[in-house]
């Protein structure tokens, strides 16, 4: 095996570790569109789900069947009928839906049963359990339109699903619900997934869809300057939905978004829209910092806060590469533990991405900003600046009139942000005694 492979694989695998630890024992509800299955993506998505489950995530998979039902209808010489963005399920459509659901369930169960050696499914033993977990009621007649056998979710059997998940099984749901009179109702996959996520208070709701996510300028066409917005705060998502026309079909911007918003408002902290067109999109969304689709979040997940003793390990991991290449001076674990109150960190999804410390010299009315670091994968997004601002706030709150830094390589970053070079003699006496003349760091000061 080549040394280059070791060099890339090991740090890459380690970078995923925080997410594996964080998501273990969490519950994800996945809404898999029928379009994804029609596009031939089932095998690869199932492989990724099996891997995610092996890493300790509890999974409820809800499949859709829009194109499959339409195909069956076409074969019977019938046309699909929609109104208000919902299918009108007459008795022929109900037959078609039952046939499509049966067929898809077999296909999904078969895909999860694979285990050939040398494939991603080797050794995966995923138990798939389905059941009558959803109680439904008819949509009824809306604005004079009779939706017949189309239903909406009335109740989710939370105890039943939880018990099945706790047994280690993956719960597979078709978009069907049953009424206490024994009638079957055709439901929308998106509604089932959202209702289940809400009822279980799942950690994530993820739709694997035909759209890539929501763009930064949602109503403008795709371009280099208009990428996918990877993190959409709930308030912005609601404002966007309010100004869009009511979504009618899955490719409309608001179609999945309306469900993400509903889930988010009901306590599901993160809802995602990701594309099935990108191979591995589930893994990219869950185990990579920025993800690939759009995540609707209850608040900005990037939390800037003062550090606690629990953060010592994360800080060490963050600054270590910069100590090794000489950008930062070496600090021991004991030193960081002792000084943890001086640190401010930026955390995202439980992982520390940035830190800085403030060492006050009250007698000289100044303080040193030290160990300013932003992880290479999230640099140039303004996190360095946010940390600097917070350190300035902390310094002001302590009554300090300036902050200073000692740097060998990052001088220009500080100069651009209002720091001025001074002679090392300027340093407070206590700091001057510790100044390493061999390192010949530049001293820069910013007046507050
Ligand atoms: C310096 C550092 C904290 C900035 O963090 P950041 O989150 O990328 O900062 P911001 O997003 O606020 O600013 C990014 C800008 O700074 C620039 N920048 C980054 N490192 C720089 C450096 N060493 N010198 C000059 N400019 C630098 C980037 O090019 C970017 O410019 P742009 O916006 O014009 O593209 C980060 O690069 C880092 O951790 N570096 C390694 C550790 C280090 O040098 N710490 C300082 C020790 S004294």
mmCIF file of C-alpha atoms in Angstrom, residues 198-422:
data_model
loop_
_atom_site.group_PDB
_atom_site.id
_atom_site.type_symbol
_atom_site.label_atom_id
_atom_site.label_comp_id
_atom_site.label_asym_id
_atom_site.label_seq_id
_atom_site.Cartn_x
_atom_site.Cartn_y
_atom_site.Cartn_z
ATOM 1 C CA UNK A 198 -42.040 14.686 14.570
ATOM 2 C CA UNK A 199 -43.661 11.870 16.528
ATOM 3 C CA UNK A 200 -40.287 10.235 17.279
ATOM 4 C CA UNK A 201 -38.618 13.636 17.792
ATOM 5 C CA UNK A 202 -35.965 12.314 15.449
ATOM 6 C CA UNK A 203 -32.533 13.920 15.278
ATOM 7 C CA UNK A 204 -32.665 14.314 11.512
ATOM 8 C CA UNK A 205 -35.187 14.205 8.689
ATOM 9 C CA UNK A 206 -33.514 13.698 5.314
ATOM 10 C CA UNK A 207 -35.232 13.804 1.917
ATOM 11 C CA UNK A 208 -33.310 12.184 -0.946
ATOM 12 C CA UNK A 209 -34.758 14.049 -3.891
ATOM 13 C CA UNK A 210 -34.636 15.028 -7.539
ATOM 14 C CA UNK A 211 -33.570 18.583 -6.594
ATOM 15 C CA UNK A 212 -30.025 19.371 -5.394
ATOM 16 C CA UNK A 213 -31.190 21.500 -2.459
ATOM 17 C CA UNK A 214 -32.105 25.179 -2.172
ATOM 18 C CA UNK A 215 -29.821 27.725 -3.805
ATOM 19 C CA UNK A 216 -28.455 30.844 -2.108
ATOM 20 C CA UNK A 217 -30.689 32.881 -4.456
ATOM 21 C CA UNK A 218 -33.472 30.317 -4.711
ATOM 22 C CA UNK A 219 -35.434 31.919 -7.501
ATOM 23 C CA UNK A 220 -32.415 32.534 -9.715
ATOM 24 C CA UNK A 221 -30.935 29.920 -12.047
ATOM 25 C CA UNK A 222 -28.012 27.687 -11.180
ATOM 26 C CA UNK A 223 -24.611 29.343 -11.609
ATOM 27 C CA UNK A 224 -21.200 29.475 -10.020
ATOM 28 C CA UNK A 225 -22.283 32.522 -8.011
ATOM 29 C CA UNK A 226 -25.484 30.812 -6.948
ATOM 30 C CA UNK A 227 -24.459 27.603 -5.182
ATOM 31 C CA UNK A 228 -26.567 25.416 -2.915
ATOM 32 C CA UNK A 229 -27.207 27.027 0.473
ATOM 33 C CA UNK A 230 -25.886 24.335 2.772
ATOM 34 C CA UNK A 231 -27.347 25.813 5.939
ATOM 35 C CA UNK A 232 -30.679 27.611 5.853
ATOM 36 C CA UNK A 233 -31.869 29.096 9.158
ATOM 37 C CA UNK A 234 -35.503 28.290 9.924
ATOM 38 C CA UNK A 235 -36.584 31.947 9.863
ATOM 39 C CA UNK A 236 -35.091 32.457 6.373
ATOM 40 C CA UNK A 237 -36.681 29.223 5.167
ATOM 41 C CA UNK A 238 -40.082 30.374 6.414
ATOM 42 C CA UNK A 239 -39.698 33.790 4.773
ATOM 43 C CA UNK A 240 -38.770 32.095 1.482
ATOM 44 C CA UNK A 241 -41.735 29.714 1.608
ATOM 45 C CA UNK A 242 -44.105 32.594 2.348
ATOM 46 C CA UNK A 243 -43.122 34.450 -0.822
ATOM 47 C CA UNK A 244 -43.252 31.400 -3.128
ATOM 48 C CA UNK A 245 -46.447 30.221 -4.840
ATOM 49 C CA UNK A 246 -47.891 27.095 -3.158
ATOM 50 C CA UNK A 247 -45.753 24.144 -4.326
ATOM 51 C CA UNK A 248 -47.539 21.735 -6.671
ATOM 52 C CA UNK A 249 -44.856 19.316 -7.755
ATOM 53 C CA UNK A 250 -41.635 17.884 -6.316
ATOM 54 C CA UNK A 251 -39.375 20.093 -8.420
ATOM 55 C CA UNK A 252 -40.944 23.276 -6.983
ATOM 56 C CA UNK A 253 -38.603 25.017 -4.534
ATOM 57 C CA UNK A 254 -41.085 24.875 -1.677
ATOM 58 C CA UNK A 255 -42.158 21.241 -2.099
ATOM 59 C CA UNK A 256 -39.733 19.520 0.290
ATOM 60 C CA UNK A 257 -38.922 22.767 2.057
ATOM 61 C CA UNK A 258 -42.443 23.048 3.522
ATOM 62 C CA UNK A 259 -41.980 19.664 5.216
ATOM 63 C CA UNK A 260 -38.486 20.543 6.462
ATOM 64 C CA UNK A 261 -39.889 23.715 8.023
ATOM 65 C CA UNK A 262 -42.750 21.837 9.663
ATOM 66 C CA UNK A 263 -40.337 19.276 11.128
ATOM 67 C CA UNK A 264 -37.936 21.969 12.311
ATOM 68 C CA UNK A 265 -40.697 23.955 13.993
ATOM 69 C CA UNK A 266 -41.902 20.818 15.719
ATOM 70 C CA UNK A 267 -38.555 20.044 17.333
ATOM 71 C CA UNK A 268 -36.596 18.062 14.719
ATOM 72 C CA UNK A 269 -33.413 20.105 14.922
ATOM 73 C CA UNK A 270 -32.172 19.445 11.380
ATOM 74 C CA UNK A 271 -33.996 18.641 8.161
ATOM 75 C CA UNK A 272 -32.138 18.054 4.921
ATOM 76 C CA UNK A 273 -32.865 18.084 1.186
ATOM 77 C CA UNK A 274 -30.187 16.194 -0.730
ATOM 78 C CA UNK A 275 -29.855 15.068 -4.341
ATOM 79 C CA UNK A 276 -30.011 11.415 -5.338
ATOM 80 C CA UNK A 277 -28.143 12.329 -8.519
ATOM 81 C CA UNK A 278 -24.877 12.593 -6.549
ATOM 82 C CA UNK A 279 -23.507 9.198 -5.596
ATOM 83 C CA UNK A 280 -22.969 9.011 -1.824
ATOM 84 C CA UNK A 281 -24.939 12.185 -1.114
ATOM 85 C CA UNK A 282 -26.192 10.738 2.190
ATOM 86 C CA UNK A 283 -22.642 10.125 3.429
ATOM 87 C CA UNK A 284 -21.496 13.538 2.204
ATOM 88 C CA UNK A 285 -24.377 15.280 3.954
ATOM 89 C CA UNK A 286 -24.022 13.443 7.257
ATOM 90 C CA UNK A 287 -20.275 12.982 7.696
ATOM 91 C CA UNK A 288 -18.757 16.064 6.009
ATOM 92 C CA UNK A 289 -18.709 19.513 7.601
ATOM 93 C CA UNK A 290 -20.548 21.526 4.937
ATOM 94 C CA UNK A 291 -22.606 18.708 3.485
ATOM 95 C CA UNK A 292 -23.880 18.680 -0.057
ATOM 96 C CA UNK A 293 -27.562 19.620 0.043
ATOM 97 C CA UNK A 294 -29.534 22.099 2.116
ATOM 98 C CA UNK A 295 -29.952 21.693 5.854
ATOM 99 C CA UNK A 296 -32.770 23.656 7.477
ATOM 100 C CA UNK A 297 -31.797 24.408 11.050
ATOM 101 C CA UNK A 298 -33.610 25.801 13.980
ATOM 102 C CA UNK A 299 -30.831 28.284 14.578
ATOM 103 C CA UNK A 300 -27.370 28.874 13.248
ATOM 104 C CA UNK A 301 -25.600 25.729 14.377
ATOM 105 C CA UNK A 302 -22.265 27.490 14.361
ATOM 106 C CA UNK A 303 -22.051 28.294 18.036
ATOM 107 C CA UNK A 304 -19.493 30.765 19.289
ATOM 108 C CA UNK A 305 -19.024 30.265 23.000
ATOM 109 C CA UNK A 306 -16.543 30.246 25.860
ATOM 110 C CA UNK A 307 -14.742 26.911 26.259
ATOM 111 C CA UNK A 308 -15.371 24.389 29.038
ATOM 112 C CA UNK A 309 -13.072 21.602 30.313
ATOM 113 C CA UNK A 310 -14.883 19.181 27.944
ATOM 114 C CA UNK A 311 -13.447 21.105 24.992
ATOM 115 C CA UNK A 312 -9.762 20.492 25.811
ATOM 116 C CA UNK A 313 -9.481 17.425 23.544
ATOM 117 C CA UNK A 314 -11.116 19.219 20.614
ATOM 118 C CA UNK A 315 -8.867 22.276 21.000
ATOM 119 C CA UNK A 316 -5.740 20.125 21.125
ATOM 120 C CA UNK A 317 -6.789 18.298 17.971
ATOM 121 C CA UNK A 318 -7.439 21.601 16.212
ATOM 122 C CA UNK A 319 -4.169 23.358 17.046
ATOM 123 C CA UNK A 320 -1.828 20.367 16.841
ATOM 124 C CA UNK A 321 -1.122 20.545 13.058
ATOM 125 C CA UNK A 322 -0.280 24.263 13.387
ATOM 126 C CA UNK A 323 2.057 23.571 16.300
ATOM 127 C CA UNK A 324 3.792 20.897 14.257
ATOM 128 C CA UNK A 325 4.427 23.222 11.301
ATOM 129 C CA UNK A 326 5.629 25.983 13.627
ATOM 130 C CA UNK A 327 2.740 28.443 13.031
ATOM 131 C CA UNK A 328 1.745 28.212 16.693
ATOM 132 C CA UNK A 329 3.919 27.670 19.752
ATOM 133 C CA UNK A 330 3.471 24.324 21.475
ATOM 134 C CA UNK A 331 0.987 24.137 24.343
ATOM 135 C CA UNK A 332 0.621 21.070 26.511
ATOM 136 C CA UNK A 333 -2.678 19.507 27.507
ATOM 137 C CA UNK A 334 -2.049 20.568 31.113
ATOM 138 C CA UNK A 335 -1.498 24.147 30.036
ATOM 139 C CA UNK A 336 -4.745 24.223 28.043
ATOM 140 C CA UNK A 337 -6.639 22.541 30.876
ATOM 141 C CA UNK A 338 -5.327 25.135 33.310
ATOM 142 C CA UNK A 339 -6.157 28.047 30.981
ATOM 143 C CA UNK A 340 -9.422 26.719 29.553
ATOM 144 C CA UNK A 341 -11.354 29.739 30.863
ATOM 145 C CA UNK A 342 -9.291 31.948 28.548
ATOM 146 C CA UNK A 343 -10.497 30.135 25.429
ATOM 147 C CA UNK A 344 -13.368 30.932 23.082
ATOM 148 C CA UNK A 345 -14.403 28.309 20.544
ATOM 149 C CA UNK A 346 -16.569 27.889 17.451
ATOM 150 C CA UNK A 347 -18.474 24.662 17.443
ATOM 151 C CA UNK A 348 -20.479 23.093 14.643
ATOM 152 C CA UNK A 349 -22.526 19.982 15.199
ATOM 153 C CA UNK A 350 -20.504 19.092 18.279
ATOM 154 C CA UNK A 351 -17.137 19.509 16.531
ATOM 155 C CA UNK A 352 -14.734 22.374 17.356
ATOM 156 C CA UNK A 353 -13.705 24.295 14.233
ATOM 157 C CA UNK A 354 -12.053 27.353 15.679
ATOM 158 C CA UNK A 355 -10.520 28.688 18.860
ATOM 159 C CA UNK A 356 -8.678 31.643 20.331
ATOM 160 C CA UNK A 357 -7.502 32.521 23.834
ATOM 161 C CA UNK A 358 -7.203 35.812 25.690
ATOM 162 C CA UNK A 359 -4.473 36.180 28.333
ATOM 163 C CA UNK A 360 -5.050 39.454 30.176
ATOM 164 C CA UNK A 361 -2.269 41.645 31.590
ATOM 165 C CA UNK A 362 -4.515 43.937 33.660
ATOM 166 C CA UNK A 363 -1.611 45.971 35.093
ATOM 167 C CA UNK A 364 -0.743 47.074 31.529
ATOM 168 C CA UNK A 365 -4.412 47.316 30.512
ATOM 169 C CA UNK A 366 -3.768 44.940 27.605
ATOM 170 C CA UNK A 367 -4.247 41.275 26.773
ATOM 171 C CA UNK A 368 -2.677 38.743 24.440
ATOM 172 C CA UNK A 369 -4.791 36.952 21.880
ATOM 173 C CA UNK A 370 -3.169 33.548 21.435
ATOM 174 C CA UNK A 371 -3.785 30.272 19.662
ATOM 175 C CA UNK A 372 -6.131 31.831 17.094
ATOM 176 C CA UNK A 373 -6.913 28.894 14.834
ATOM 177 C CA UNK A 374 -9.589 27.954 12.334
ATOM 178 C CA UNK A 375 -9.597 24.438 10.975
ATOM 179 C CA UNK A 376 -8.300 24.324 7.359
ATOM 180 C CA UNK A 377 -11.604 22.970 6.040
ATOM 181 C CA UNK A 378 -13.569 25.990 7.276
ATOM 182 C CA UNK A 379 -11.086 28.799 6.719
ATOM 183 C CA UNK A 380 -12.012 31.887 4.706
ATOM 184 C CA UNK A 381 -15.632 31.875 5.870
ATOM 185 C CA UNK A 382 -15.233 34.620 8.425
ATOM 186 C CA UNK A 383 -14.758 32.401 11.486
ATOM 187 C CA UNK A 384 -11.335 33.927 12.225
ATOM 188 C CA UNK A 385 -12.932 37.352 12.203
ATOM 189 C CA UNK A 386 -15.786 36.194 14.500
ATOM 190 C CA UNK A 387 -13.274 34.838 17.016
ATOM 191 C CA UNK A 388 -11.301 38.085 16.902
ATOM 192 C CA UNK A 389 -14.468 40.110 17.553
ATOM 193 C CA UNK A 390 -15.411 37.923 20.514
ATOM 194 C CA UNK A 391 -11.914 38.226 21.980
ATOM 195 C CA UNK A 392 -12.151 42.005 21.572
ATOM 196 C CA UNK A 393 -15.512 41.955 23.402
ATOM 197 C CA UNK A 394 -14.062 39.874 26.225
ATOM 198 C CA UNK A 395 -11.091 42.235 26.473
ATOM 199 C CA UNK A 396 -13.324 45.307 26.608
ATOM 200 C CA UNK A 397 -15.465 43.670 29.284
ATOM 201 C CA UNK A 398 -12.283 43.255 31.351
ATOM 202 C CA UNK A 399 -11.520 46.956 30.970
ATOM 203 C CA UNK A 400 -8.504 46.376 28.700
ATOM 204 C CA UNK A 401 -7.554 49.117 26.240
ATOM 205 C CA UNK A 402 -5.760 46.982 23.665
ATOM 206 C CA UNK A 403 -5.020 43.443 22.588
ATOM 207 C CA UNK A 404 -1.797 42.181 21.079
ATOM 208 C CA UNK A 405 -0.615 39.114 19.175
ATOM 209 C CA UNK A 406 2.760 37.548 18.531
ATOM 210 C CA UNK A 407 2.947 36.085 15.055
ATOM 211 C CA UNK A 408 5.540 34.779 12.641
ATOM 212 C CA UNK A 409 3.378 34.016 9.606
ATOM 213 C CA UNK A 410 -0.015 35.636 9.891
ATOM 214 C CA UNK A 411 1.025 39.278 10.132
ATOM 215 C CA UNK A 412 -1.014 40.434 7.137
ATOM 216 C CA UNK A 413 -4.231 38.935 8.438
ATOM 217 C CA UNK A 414 -3.886 41.042 11.589
ATOM 218 C CA UNK A 415 -2.701 44.198 9.789
ATOM 219 C CA UNK A 416 -5.850 44.054 7.657
ATOM 220 C CA UNK A 417 -7.911 43.966 10.841
ATOM 221 C CA UNK A 418 -6.518 47.086 12.495
ATOM 222 C CA UNK A 419 -3.380 45.763 14.248
ATOM 223 C CA UNK A 420 -0.157 47.844 14.198
ATOM 224 C CA UNK A 421 3.395 46.495 14.483
ATOM 225 C CA UNK A 422 5.319 47.515 17.621
#
